Coordinates of C-alpha atoms in Angstrom, one line a residue:
Chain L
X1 CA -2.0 17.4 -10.5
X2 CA -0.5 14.3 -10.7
X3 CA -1.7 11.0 -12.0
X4 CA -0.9 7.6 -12.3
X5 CA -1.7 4.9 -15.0
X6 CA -1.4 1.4 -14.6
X7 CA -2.2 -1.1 -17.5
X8 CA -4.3 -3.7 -18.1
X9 CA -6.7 -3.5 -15.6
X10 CA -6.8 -7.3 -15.5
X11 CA -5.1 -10.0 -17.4
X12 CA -5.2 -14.1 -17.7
X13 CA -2.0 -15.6 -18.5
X14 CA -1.4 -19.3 -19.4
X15 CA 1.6 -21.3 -17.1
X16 CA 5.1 -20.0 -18.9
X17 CA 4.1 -17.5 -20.6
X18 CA 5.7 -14.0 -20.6
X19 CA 4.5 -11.1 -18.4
X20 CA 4.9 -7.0 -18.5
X21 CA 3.0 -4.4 -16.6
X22 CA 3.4 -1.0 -16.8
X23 CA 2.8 1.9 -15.4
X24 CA 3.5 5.7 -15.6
X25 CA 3.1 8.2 -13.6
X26 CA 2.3 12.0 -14.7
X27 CA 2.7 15.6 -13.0
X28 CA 5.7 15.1 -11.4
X29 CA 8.9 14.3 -11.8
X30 CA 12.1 12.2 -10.6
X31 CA 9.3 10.3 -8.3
X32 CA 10.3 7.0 -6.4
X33 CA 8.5 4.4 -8.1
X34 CA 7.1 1.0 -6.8
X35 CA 5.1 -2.2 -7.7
X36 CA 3.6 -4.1 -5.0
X37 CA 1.5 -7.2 -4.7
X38 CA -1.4 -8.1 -2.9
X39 CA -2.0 -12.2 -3.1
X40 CA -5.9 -13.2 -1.7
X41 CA -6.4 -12.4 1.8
X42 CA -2.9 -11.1 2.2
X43 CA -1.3 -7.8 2.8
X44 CA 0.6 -5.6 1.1
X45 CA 4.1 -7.3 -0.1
X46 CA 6.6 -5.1 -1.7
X47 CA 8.5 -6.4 -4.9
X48 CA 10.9 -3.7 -6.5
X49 CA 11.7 0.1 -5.8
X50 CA 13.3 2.7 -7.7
X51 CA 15.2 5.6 -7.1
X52 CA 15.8 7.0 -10.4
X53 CA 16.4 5.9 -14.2
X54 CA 17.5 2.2 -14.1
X55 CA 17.6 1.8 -10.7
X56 CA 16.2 -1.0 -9.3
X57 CA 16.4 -2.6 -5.9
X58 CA 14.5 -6.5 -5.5
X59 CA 12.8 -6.9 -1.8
X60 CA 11.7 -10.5 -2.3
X61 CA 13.6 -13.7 -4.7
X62 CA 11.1 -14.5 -7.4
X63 CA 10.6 -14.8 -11.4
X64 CA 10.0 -11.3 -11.7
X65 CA 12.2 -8.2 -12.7
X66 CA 11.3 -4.7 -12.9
X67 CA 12.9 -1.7 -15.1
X68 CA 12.8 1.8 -15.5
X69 CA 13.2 2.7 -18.6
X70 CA 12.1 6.7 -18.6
X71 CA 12.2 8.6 -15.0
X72 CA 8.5 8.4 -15.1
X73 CA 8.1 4.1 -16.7
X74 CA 7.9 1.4 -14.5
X75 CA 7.5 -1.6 -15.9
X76 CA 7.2 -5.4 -14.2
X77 CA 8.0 -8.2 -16.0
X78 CA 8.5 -12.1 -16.3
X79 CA 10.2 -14.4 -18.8
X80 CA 7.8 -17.2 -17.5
X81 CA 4.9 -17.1 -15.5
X82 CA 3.9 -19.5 -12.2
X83 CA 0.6 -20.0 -11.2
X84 CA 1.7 -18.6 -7.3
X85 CA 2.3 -15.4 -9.5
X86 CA -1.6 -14.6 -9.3
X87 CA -2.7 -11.7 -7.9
X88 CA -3.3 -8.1 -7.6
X89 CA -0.3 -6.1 -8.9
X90 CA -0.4 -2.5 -7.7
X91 CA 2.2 0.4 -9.1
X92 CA 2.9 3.4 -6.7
X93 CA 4.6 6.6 -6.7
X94 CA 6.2 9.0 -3.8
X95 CA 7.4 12.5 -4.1
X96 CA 10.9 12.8 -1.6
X97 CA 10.8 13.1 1.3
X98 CA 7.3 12.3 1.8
X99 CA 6.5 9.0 2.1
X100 CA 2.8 9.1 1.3
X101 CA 2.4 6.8 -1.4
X102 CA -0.3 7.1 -4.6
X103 CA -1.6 4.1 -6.1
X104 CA -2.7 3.3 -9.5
X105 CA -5.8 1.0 -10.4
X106 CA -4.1 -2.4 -9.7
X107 CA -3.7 -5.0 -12.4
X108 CA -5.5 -8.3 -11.2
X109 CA -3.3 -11.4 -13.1
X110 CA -4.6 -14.7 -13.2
X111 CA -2.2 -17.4 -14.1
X112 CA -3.8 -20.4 -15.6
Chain V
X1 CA 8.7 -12.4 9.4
X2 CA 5.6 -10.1 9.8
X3 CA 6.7 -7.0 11.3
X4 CA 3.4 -4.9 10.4
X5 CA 0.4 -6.9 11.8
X6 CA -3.3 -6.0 11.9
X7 CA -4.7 -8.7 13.5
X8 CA -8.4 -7.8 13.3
X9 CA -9.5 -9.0 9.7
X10 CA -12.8 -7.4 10.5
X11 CA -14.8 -5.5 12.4
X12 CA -18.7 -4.2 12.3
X13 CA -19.5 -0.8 13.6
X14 CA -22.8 1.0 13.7
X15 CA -23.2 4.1 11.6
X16 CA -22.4 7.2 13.4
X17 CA -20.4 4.9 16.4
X18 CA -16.5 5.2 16.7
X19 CA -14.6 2.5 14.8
X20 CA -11.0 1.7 16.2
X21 CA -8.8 0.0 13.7
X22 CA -5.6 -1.6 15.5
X23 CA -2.3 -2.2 14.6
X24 CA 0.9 -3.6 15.8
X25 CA 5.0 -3.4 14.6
X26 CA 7.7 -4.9 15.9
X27 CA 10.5 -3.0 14.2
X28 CA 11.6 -0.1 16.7
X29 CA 13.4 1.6 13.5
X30 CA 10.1 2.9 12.1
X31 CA 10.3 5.8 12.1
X32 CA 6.9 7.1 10.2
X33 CA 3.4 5.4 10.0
X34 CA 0.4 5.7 7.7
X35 CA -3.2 4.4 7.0
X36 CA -4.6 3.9 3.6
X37 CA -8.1 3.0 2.9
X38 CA -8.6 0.5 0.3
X39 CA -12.1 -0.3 -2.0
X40 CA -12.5 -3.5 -4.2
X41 CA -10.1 -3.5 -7.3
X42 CA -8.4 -0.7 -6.7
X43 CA -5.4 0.6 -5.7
X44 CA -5.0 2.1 -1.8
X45 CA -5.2 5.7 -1.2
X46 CA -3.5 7.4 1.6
X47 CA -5.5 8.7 4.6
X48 CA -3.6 9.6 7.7
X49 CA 0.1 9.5 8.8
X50 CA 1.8 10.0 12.0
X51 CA 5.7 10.3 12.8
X52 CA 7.2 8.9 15.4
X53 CA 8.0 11.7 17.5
X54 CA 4.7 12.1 17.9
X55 CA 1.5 10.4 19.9
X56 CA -1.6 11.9 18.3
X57 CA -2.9 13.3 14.5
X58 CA -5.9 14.3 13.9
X59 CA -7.5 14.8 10.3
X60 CA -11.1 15.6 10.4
X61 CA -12.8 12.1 11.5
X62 CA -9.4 10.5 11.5
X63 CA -7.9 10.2 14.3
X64 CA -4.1 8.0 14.6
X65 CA -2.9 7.1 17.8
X66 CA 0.7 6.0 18.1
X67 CA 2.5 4.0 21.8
X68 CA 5.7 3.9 20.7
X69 CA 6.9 1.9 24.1
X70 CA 3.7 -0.5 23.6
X71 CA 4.9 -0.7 19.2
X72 CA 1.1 0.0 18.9
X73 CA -1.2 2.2 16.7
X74 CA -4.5 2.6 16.0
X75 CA -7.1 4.6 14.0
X76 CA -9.9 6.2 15.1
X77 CA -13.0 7.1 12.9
X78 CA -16.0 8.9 14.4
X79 CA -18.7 9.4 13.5
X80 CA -18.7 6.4 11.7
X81 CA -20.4 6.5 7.9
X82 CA -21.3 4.0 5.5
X83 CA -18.8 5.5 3.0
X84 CA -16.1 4.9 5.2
X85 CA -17.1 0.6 4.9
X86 CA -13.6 -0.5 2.8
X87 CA -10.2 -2.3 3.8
X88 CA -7.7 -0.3 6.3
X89 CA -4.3 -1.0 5.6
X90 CA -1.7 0.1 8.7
X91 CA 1.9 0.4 7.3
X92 CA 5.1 1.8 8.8
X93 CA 8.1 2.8 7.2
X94 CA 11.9 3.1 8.1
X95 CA 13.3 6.4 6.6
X96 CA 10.8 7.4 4.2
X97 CA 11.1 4.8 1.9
X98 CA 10.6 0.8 2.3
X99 CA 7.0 1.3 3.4
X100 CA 5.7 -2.4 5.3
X101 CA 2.2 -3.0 4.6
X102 CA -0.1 -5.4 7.5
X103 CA -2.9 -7.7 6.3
X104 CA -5.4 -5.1 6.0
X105 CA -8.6 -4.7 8.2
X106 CA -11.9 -4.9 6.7
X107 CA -14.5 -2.1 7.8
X108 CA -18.4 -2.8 8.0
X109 CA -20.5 0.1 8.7
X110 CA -24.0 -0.9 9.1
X111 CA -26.6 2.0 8.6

């Protein structure tokens, strides 16, 4: 079956300092892989997707950048973090074509 | 630009009543809609979908009804449980792969 692992669980960073999440995804392979964020009260907003090894498209301007180092290694990252970068990070996977997506645990960043 | 809304943030059923979770789009190109169920700090998990060339899917309690002409969908749940007390997120997606999220809506089933 397949799994997905998403690291840490939660995190406090101070203003500017450097960020990376990562998470990998097991049982399956060549999977499109995605990171969302989920700021208080707020839906679902989509940051980066990937179609394959290094292959990364950007849905929304920000400090962040996402790469994928191994087909199944997602990681999200920032040289230097905002306090509006708070919030609940969320790693998913889908198998094409279906576009049922699985979640990992979230990562919940504060940025103090 | 929200093109996923649920505008609902909550809603309060009785156990064993029907809950009816609403949601609107306004991008005709979707082409395939989902619901995922959502519990404090953790990540969604998928419950029901429904493609666009269809009006109905059923899935046990679920039910997803979609009016394309109306851009309108909504999920049925009956009998209502306890359990089933979490966040609802509607989300739509344009050729299997951008998938837009709405707000959420947050479920209260009272026993």
């Amino acid at each position: 079956s397949q799994t997905i692992h998403q690291w840490p669980a939660t995190l406090v960073q101070p203003v500017g300092s450097p960020l990376s999440l990562e998470c990998t995804v097991e049982g399956t392979s060549n999977p499109n892989l995605y990171w969302y964020r989920q700021a208080a009260g707020r839906g679902l907003q989509l940051l980066f997707y990937s179609v394959g090894i290094g292959q990364i498209s950007s849905e929304v301007p920000q400090n962040l950048s996402a790469s994928r180092p191994q087909d199944r290694q997602f990681i999200l990252s920032s040289k230097k973090l905002l306090l509006s970068d708070s919030g609940f990070y969320l790693c998913a996977w889908s198998r094409p074509p279906n576009t049922e997506a699985f979640f990992g645990q979230g990562t919940r960043l504060t940025v103090v | 630009d929200q093109q996923v809304k649920q505008n609902s943030p909550s809603l309060s059923v009785q156990e064993g009543r029907i809950s009816i979770l609403n949601c609107d789009y306004t991008n005709s190109m979707f082409d395939y809609f989902l619901w995922y169920k959502k519990y404090p700090a953790e990540g969604p998990t998928f419950l029901i979908s429904i493609s666009s060339i269809k009006d109905k899917n059923e899935d046990g309690r679920f039910t997803v009804f979609l009016n394309k002409s109306a851009k309108h969908l909504s999920l049925h749940i009956v009998p209502s449980q306890p359990g089933d007390s979490a966040v609802y997120f509607c989300a739509a997606s344009t050729g299997g792969f951008k998938t837009i999220f709405g707000a959420g809506t947050r479920l209260f089933v009272k026993a």
